[in-house]
Amino acid sequence: MTKELYSIRMRAARGGQHISGAERLTGPEGIEELAAALVRRALEHEKGRPDTLHLAVDAVAPEALRTGRLPDLRTLRVTDFRQGRAAARQLLIEAGVSPEAVSCAMGPLAAGAATGGGSMRGAMLVDAASGERLEADSDRGVRASRMDLSPEAEAELRHRLARQGLDNPHVREALVLAGKVLAAPGLVAELCWSDDPGYVAGYVAAPQLGYVRLTRLKPAGEERGGRAFFVRRPECDLQQLIAFLEEVPMLFTEIGQIGAAADWRE
Ligand code: AMP
């Protein structure tokens, strides 16, 4: 990858329902291949063929680029999604989210947080104390964007994840996304489970916990998923936070520890 970087963003939908999305950074020599891979991914998604596919390629201003280290990752094994959600609740409370705010996020995520009961394109923004939903548009939400791994960090991450049987695009991309989210000012924690019906794992991430992967956060076959970003108010300037998440390019050049899996204990 050269110093010249481009952001590539993909978003696919059918009938107004979000199907898939991706956020990557690449040098000019990688644009064509990456764009083709993202288009293929959108067309072959297990949720079906999209009727709308957006691909955006934007040059990144070199002076705006931030670099960072990925959070440490560990896995907690849970027996089913109910235990997974109980574990997520406890971890979020440990991270500083109020029990009310956890409920205000988990309820909509389970029911479909977009207005029609489907999945949002981005994340809910939730006040970590009151649970109030703060995003301006509850179909779009807030999208963490313009982040990726340097080629060296990607190789090392893949090597370390492979030792734990976790080297797959779901884990890699979610870890990079959580890395950017945790670097955001005023961010307390993140909760995520996928909207891919076949992918039942999810995670809680927080600055003091790192990325805690939970093996089940939803039942198999469930299409409703999403993300909640919990923020500390009133200190947190929402406009600044959203501008950071959506606009500031961030390249992870260092990776964190990848821990072995352990059983969840209350
Ligand atoms: P995924 O992990 O790709 O299955 O995405 C699960 C959910 O997370 C989606 O339904 C969106 O609501 C949300 N999401 C996906 N990508 C982003 C992103 N870049 N920023 C914020 N939220 C996202």
CSV table of C-alpha atoms and ligand atoms in Angstrom, one decimal:
chain,number,residue,atom,x,y,z
A,1,MET,CA,0.0,0.0,0.0
A,2,THR,CA,1.5,3.4,-1.0
A,3,LYS,CA,1.1,6.6,1.1
A,4,GLU,CA,-1.7,7.6,-1.2
A,5,LEU,CA,-4.9,6.2,0.1
A,6,TYR,CA,-8.5,5.9,-1.1
A,7,SER,CA,-11.6,5.0,0.9
A,8,ILE,CA,-13.9,2.5,-0.7
A,9,ARG,CA,-17.4,2.1,0.7
A,10,MET,CA,-20.0,-0.3,-0.4
A,11,ARG,CA,-23.7,-0.4,0.5
A,12,ALA,CA,-26.4,-2.8,-0.9
A,13,ALA,CA,-30.1,-2.8,-0.3
A,14,ARG,CA,-33.3,-4.4,-1.6
A,15,GLY,CA,-36.7,-2.8,-1.4
A,16,GLY,CA,-35.2,-0.2,0.9
A,17,GLN,CA,-33.9,-2.9,3.3
A,18,HIS,CA,-30.2,-2.9,4.2
A,19,ILE,CA,-28.4,-6.1,2.9
A,20,SER,CA,-24.7,-5.5,3.3
A,21,GLY,CA,-22.0,-2.8,3.6
A,22,ALA,CA,-18.3,-2.5,3.8
A,23,GLU,CA,-15.7,0.2,4.6
A,24,ARG,CA,-12.1,-0.2,3.4
A,25,LEU,CA,-8.9,1.8,2.7
A,26,THR,CA,-6.5,1.0,-0.1
A,27,GLY,CA,-3.7,2.4,-2.2
A,28,PRO,CA,-4.5,3.3,-5.9
A,29,GLU,CA,-3.1,0.0,-7.1
A,30,GLY,CA,-5.7,-1.9,-5.0
A,31,ILE,CA,-8.9,0.0,-6.0
A,32,GLU,CA,-10.0,-2.1,-8.9
A,33,GLU,CA,-9.5,-5.5,-7.2
A,34,LEU,CA,-11.1,-4.3,-4.0
A,35,ALA,CA,-14.1,-2.7,-5.7
A,36,ALA,CA,-14.7,-5.9,-7.7
A,37,ALA,CA,-14.5,-8.0,-4.5
A,38,LEU,CA,-17.0,-5.7,-2.7
A,39,VAL,CA,-19.4,-5.8,-5.6
A,40,ARG,CA,-19.2,-9.6,-5.7
A,41,ARG,CA,-19.8,-9.7,-2.0
A,42,ALA,CA,-22.9,-7.6,-2.3
A,43,LEU,CA,-24.3,-9.7,-5.2
A,44,GLU,CA,-23.6,-13.0,-3.5
A,45,HIS,CA,-24.9,-12.1,-0.1
A,46,GLU,CA,-26.9,-14.8,1.7
A,47,LYS,CA,-29.7,-12.3,2.3
A,48,GLY,CA,-30.3,-12.2,-1.4
A,49,ARG,CA,-29.5,-10.0,-4.5
A,50,PRO,CA,-29.7,-6.3,-4.0
A,51,ASP,CA,-31.7,-3.9,-6.2
A,52,THR,CA,-29.4,-1.0,-5.3
A,53,LEU,CA,-25.7,-1.1,-4.9
A,54,HIS,CA,-23.7,2.0,-4.0
A,55,LEU,CA,-19.9,2.0,-4.3
A,56,ALA,CA,-18.0,5.2,-3.4
A,57,VAL,CA,-14.3,5.8,-3.9
A,58,ASP,CA,-12.8,8.9,-2.3
A,59,ALA,CA,-9.2,10.0,-1.9
A,60,VAL,CA,-8.1,10.4,1.7
A,61,ALA,CA,-6.3,13.6,2.6
A,62,PRO,CA,-2.9,12.3,3.9
A,63,GLU,CA,-2.9,15.0,6.7
A,64,ALA,CA,-6.2,13.7,8.0
A,65,LEU,CA,-5.0,10.1,8.4
A,66,ARG,CA,-4.8,8.7,11.9
A,67,THR,CA,-3.1,5.5,12.9
A,68,GLY,CA,-3.9,3.3,15.8
A,69,ARG,CA,-3.7,0.0,17.6
A,70,LEU,CA,-6.6,-2.5,17.5
A,71,PRO,CA,-8.2,-3.5,20.8
A,72,ASP,CA,-7.3,-6.8,22.5
A,73,LEU,CA,-9.8,-9.6,21.6
A,74,ARG,CA,-11.1,-12.4,23.8
A,75,THR,CA,-13.9,-14.9,23.3
A,76,LEU,CA,-16.4,-15.9,25.9
A,77,ARG,CA,-18.4,-19.1,25.1
A,78,VAL,CA,-22.0,-19.0,26.0
A,79,THR,CA,-24.6,-21.9,25.8
A,80,ASP,CA,-27.3,-20.0,23.9
A,81,PHE,CA,-28.2,-16.4,22.8
A,82,ARG,CA,-30.1,-15.7,26.1
A,83,GLN,CA,-27.0,-16.4,28.1
A,84,GLY,CA,-25.1,-14.4,25.5
A,85,ARG,CA,-27.3,-11.4,26.0
A,86,ALA,CA,-27.1,-11.7,29.8
A,87,ALA,CA,-23.3,-11.7,29.5
A,88,ALA,CA,-23.4,-8.7,27.1
A,89,ARG,CA,-25.6,-6.8,29.6
A,90,GLN,CA,-23.2,-7.5,32.4
A,91,LEU,CA,-20.2,-6.4,30.4
A,92,LEU,CA,-21.9,-3.2,29.2
A,93,ILE,CA,-22.7,-2.3,32.8
A,94,GLU,CA,-19.1,-3.0,33.8
A,95,ALA,CA,-18.1,-0.6,31.0
A,96,GLY,CA,-20.2,2.2,32.5
A,97,VAL,CA,-23.6,1.8,30.6
A,98,SER,CA,-26.6,2.0,32.9
A,99,PRO,CA,-29.0,-1.0,33.0
A,100,GLU,CA,-31.8,1.2,31.5
A,101,ALA,CA,-29.6,2.2,28.6
A,102,VAL,CA,-28.7,-1.5,28.0
A,103,SER,CA,-32.4,-2.3,27.8
A,104,CYS,CA,-33.1,0.7,25.5
A,105,ALA,CA,-30.5,-0.7,23.0
A,106,MET,CA,-31.2,-4.4,23.3
A,107,GLY,CA,-34.9,-4.2,22.9
A,108,PRO,CA,-34.8,-2.4,19.5
A,109,LEU,CA,-31.8,-4.5,18.3
A,110,ALA,CA,-33.8,-7.7,18.9
A,111,ALA,CA,-37.0,-6.3,17.4
A,112,GLY,CA,-35.3,-4.6,14.4
A,113,ALA,CA,-34.1,-1.0,15.2
A,114,ALA,CA,-35.1,0.6,11.8
A,115,THR,CA,-38.5,2.2,11.5
A,116,GLY,CA,-40.1,-0.7,9.6
A,117,GLY,CA,-38.7,-3.3,12.1
A,118,GLY,CA,-35.7,-4.2,9.9
A,119,SER,CA,-32.0,-3.7,10.4
A,120,MET,CA,-30.5,-0.2,10.3
A,121,ARG,CA,-27.7,0.6,7.8
A,122,GLY,CA,-25.6,2.0,10.6
A,123,ALA,CA,-25.6,2.1,14.4
A,124,MET,CA,-27.9,3.4,17.0
A,125,LEU,CA,-26.4,6.2,19.1
A,126,VAL,CA,-27.5,5.7,22.7
A,127,ASP,CA,-27.0,7.9,25.8
A,128,ALA,CA,-25.1,5.6,28.1
A,129,ALA,CA,-27.0,7.0,31.2
A,130,SER,CA,-30.6,7.7,30.1
A,131,GLY,CA,-30.8,5.2,27.2
A,132,GLU,CA,-32.2,8.0,24.9
A,133,ARG,CA,-31.7,7.3,21.2
A,134,LEU,CA,-29.7,10.1,19.7
A,135,GLU,CA,-29.2,9.4,16.0
A,136,ALA,CA,-31.0,11.8,13.7
A,137,ASP,CA,-32.2,9.1,11.3
A,138,SER,CA,-33.3,5.7,12.7
A,139,ASP,CA,-33.0,3.9,9.4
A,140,ARG,CA,-29.5,5.1,8.5
A,141,GLY,CA,-28.1,5.5,12.0
A,142,VAL,CA,-24.4,6.4,12.2
A,143,ARG,CA,-21.8,4.6,10.1
A,144,ALA,CA,-18.3,4.1,11.2
A,145,SER,CA,-16.3,4.5,8.0
A,146,ARG,CA,-12.9,5.0,6.4
A,147,MET,CA,-10.9,2.5,8.5
A,148,ASP,CA,-8.7,-0.5,7.7
A,149,LEU,CA,-5.6,-2.4,8.5
A,150,SER,CA,-2.1,-1.7,7.1
A,151,PRO,CA,-1.0,-4.7,5.0
A,152,GLU,CA,1.6,-5.7,7.7
A,153,ALA,CA,-1.0,-5.4,10.5
A,154,GLU,CA,-3.5,-7.5,8.5
A,155,ALA,CA,-1.0,-10.3,7.9
A,156,GLU,CA,-0.1,-10.4,11.6
A,157,LEU,CA,-3.8,-10.2,12.7
A,158,ARG,CA,-4.7,-13.1,10.3
A,159,HIS,CA,-1.9,-15.2,11.7
A,160,ARG,CA,-2.9,-14.6,15.3
A,161,LEU,CA,-6.6,-15.1,14.6
A,162,ALA,CA,-5.9,-18.3,12.7
A,163,ARG,CA,-4.3,-19.8,15.8
A,164,GLN,CA,-7.7,-19.4,17.6
A,165,GLY,CA,-9.7,-20.5,14.5
A,166,LEU,CA,-11.1,-17.0,14.1
A,167,ASP,CA,-9.5,-15.8,10.8
A,168,ASN,CA,-12.7,-14.8,8.9
A,169,PRO,CA,-13.9,-11.5,7.4
A,170,HIS,CA,-16.6,-11.1,10.0
A,171,VAL,CA,-14.2,-11.0,12.9
A,172,ARG,CA,-11.5,-9.0,11.1
A,173,GLU,CA,-13.9,-6.3,9.9
A,174,ALA,CA,-15.7,-6.1,13.2
A,175,LEU,CA,-12.5,-5.7,15.1
A,176,VAL,CA,-11.3,-2.9,12.9
A,177,LEU,CA,-14.7,-1.2,13.2
A,178,ALA,CA,-14.7,-1.5,17.0
A,179,GLY,CA,-11.1,-0.2,17.0
A,180,LYS,CA,-12.3,3.0,15.3
A,181,VAL,CA,-15.4,3.2,17.5
A,182,LEU,CA,-13.3,2.9,20.7
A,183,ALA,CA,-11.0,5.7,19.5
A,184,ALA,CA,-14.0,8.1,19.3
A,185,PRO,CA,-14.2,10.9,21.8
A,186,GLY,CA,-17.0,10.3,24.5
A,187,LEU,CA,-17.6,6.7,23.4
A,188,VAL,CA,-18.4,4.4,26.4
A,189,ALA,CA,-19.0,1.0,24.7
A,190,GLU,CA,-20.3,-0.8,21.6
A,191,LEU,CA,-22.8,-3.7,21.3
A,192,CYS,CA,-23.1,-5.7,18.1
A,193,TRP,CA,-24.7,-8.7,16.6
A,194,SER,CA,-24.8,-9.4,12.9
A,195,ASP,CA,-27.8,-9.2,10.6
A,196,ASP,CA,-26.5,-12.1,8.6
A,197,PRO,CA,-28.8,-15.0,9.4
A,198,GLY,CA,-26.0,-17.6,9.6
A,199,TYR,CA,-23.7,-15.6,11.9
A,200,VAL,CA,-24.8,-15.8,15.5
A,201,ALA,CA,-21.7,-14.4,17.3
A,202,GLY,CA,-21.5,-10.8,18.5
A,203,TYR,CA,-19.5,-8.6,20.8
A,204,VAL,CA,-19.3,-5.9,23.4
A,205,ALA,CA,-16.3,-3.6,23.1
A,206,ALA,CA,-15.2,-0.9,25.5
A,207,PRO,CA,-11.9,0.9,26.2
A,208,GLN,CA,-11.3,-0.9,29.5
A,209,LEU,CA,-12.6,-4.3,28.3
A,210,GLY,CA,-11.3,-4.5,24.7
A,211,TYR,CA,-13.3,-6.5,22.2
A,212,VAL,CA,-15.2,-9.3,24.0
A,213,ARG,CA,-16.6,-11.8,21.5
A,214,LEU,CA,-19.7,-13.7,22.6
A,215,THR,CA,-20.3,-16.9,20.7
A,216,ARG,CA,-24.1,-16.5,20.5
A,217,LEU,CA,-26.0,-13.3,20.7
A,218,LYS,CA,-29.0,-14.3,18.5
A,219,PRO,CA,-30.8,-17.4,17.4
A,220,ALA,CA,-29.7,-19.1,14.1
A,221,GLY,CA,-31.7,-17.8,11.1
A,222,GLU,CA,-32.4,-14.4,12.7
A,223,GLU,CA,-32.0,-11.6,10.2
A,224,ARG,CA,-32.4,-8.8,12.7
A,225,GLY,CA,-29.1,-7.4,13.9
A,226,GLY,CA,-27.4,-4.2,14.5
A,227,ARG,CA,-25.1,-2.0,16.5
A,228,ALA,CA,-25.4,0.4,19.4
A,229,PHE,CA,-22.7,3.0,20.2
A,230,PHE,CA,-23.2,4.2,23.8
A,231,VAL,CA,-22.0,7.7,24.5
A,232,ARG,CA,-21.3,9.8,27.6
A,233,ARG,CA,-23.3,13.0,27.7
A,234,PRO,CA,-23.4,15.9,28.1
A,235,GLU,CA,-19.6,16.1,27.7
A,236,CYS,CA,-19.8,14.3,24.4
A,237,ASP,CA,-20.2,16.7,21.4
A,238,LEU,CA,-22.4,14.6,19.1
A,239,GLN,CA,-21.5,16.4,15.9
A,240,GLN,CA,-17.8,15.9,16.6
A,241,LEU,CA,-18.3,12.3,17.5
A,242,ILE,CA,-20.3,11.6,14.3
A,243,ALA,CA,-17.8,13.5,12.1
A,244,PHE,CA,-15.0,11.4,13.6
A,245,LEU,CA,-16.8,8.1,13.1
A,246,GLU,CA,-17.9,8.9,9.5
A,247,GLU,CA,-15.2,11.1,8.1
A,248,VAL,CA,-11.8,10.7,9.8
A,249,PRO,CA,-9.7,8.0,8.0
A,250,MET,CA,-8.0,5.6,10.4
A,251,LEU,CA,-5.4,3.0,9.6
A,252,PHE,CA,-4.6,0.3,12.2
A,253,THR,CA,-0.9,-0.4,12.1
A,254,GLU,CA,-0.7,-2.3,15.3
A,255,ILE,CA,-2.8,-5.2,16.6
A,256,GLY,CA,-3.7,-6.2,20.1
A,257,GLN,CA,-3.6,-9.5,21.9
A,258,ILE,CA,-5.8,-12.3,20.6
A,259,GLY,CA,-6.8,-14.4,23.7
A,260,ALA,CA,-8.0,-18.0,23.9
A,261,ALA,CA,-11.7,-18.8,24.4
A,262,ALA,CA,-13.1,-19.3,27.9
A,263,ASP,CA,-16.5,-20.2,29.2
A,264,TRP,CA,-18.7,-17.3,30.4
A,265,ARG,CA,-19.2,-17.2,34.2
A,266,GLU,CA,-21.5,-14.7,35.9
B,1,AMP,P1,-22.7,-6.8,10.1
B,1,AMP,O1,-21.8,-7.0,11.3
B,1,AMP,O2,-22.1,-6.3,8.9
B,1,AMP,O3,-23.7,-8.0,10.0
B,1,AMP,O4,-23.7,-5.6,10.6
B,1,AMP,C1,-24.6,-5.7,11.6
B,1,AMP,C2,-25.3,-4.4,11.8
B,1,AMP,O5,-24.4,-3.4,12.2
B,1,AMP,C3,-25.9,-3.8,10.5
B,1,AMP,O6,-27.2,-4.2,10.3
B,1,AMP,C4,-25.9,-2.3,10.8
B,1,AMP,O7,-27.0,-1.9,11.5
B,1,AMP,C5,-24.6,-2.1,11.7
B,1,AMP,N1,-23.5,-1.7,10.9
B,1,AMP,C6,-22.9,-2.4,9.9
B,1,AMP,N2,-21.8,-1.7,9.4
B,1,AMP,C7,-21.7,-0.6,10.2
B,1,AMP,C8,-20.8,0.5,10.2
B,1,AMP,N3,-19.8,0.6,9.4
B,1,AMP,N4,-21.0,1.5,11.1
B,1,AMP,C9,-22.1,1.4,12.0
B,1,AMP,N5,-22.9,0.4,12.0
B,1,AMP,C10,-22.8,-0.6,11.1
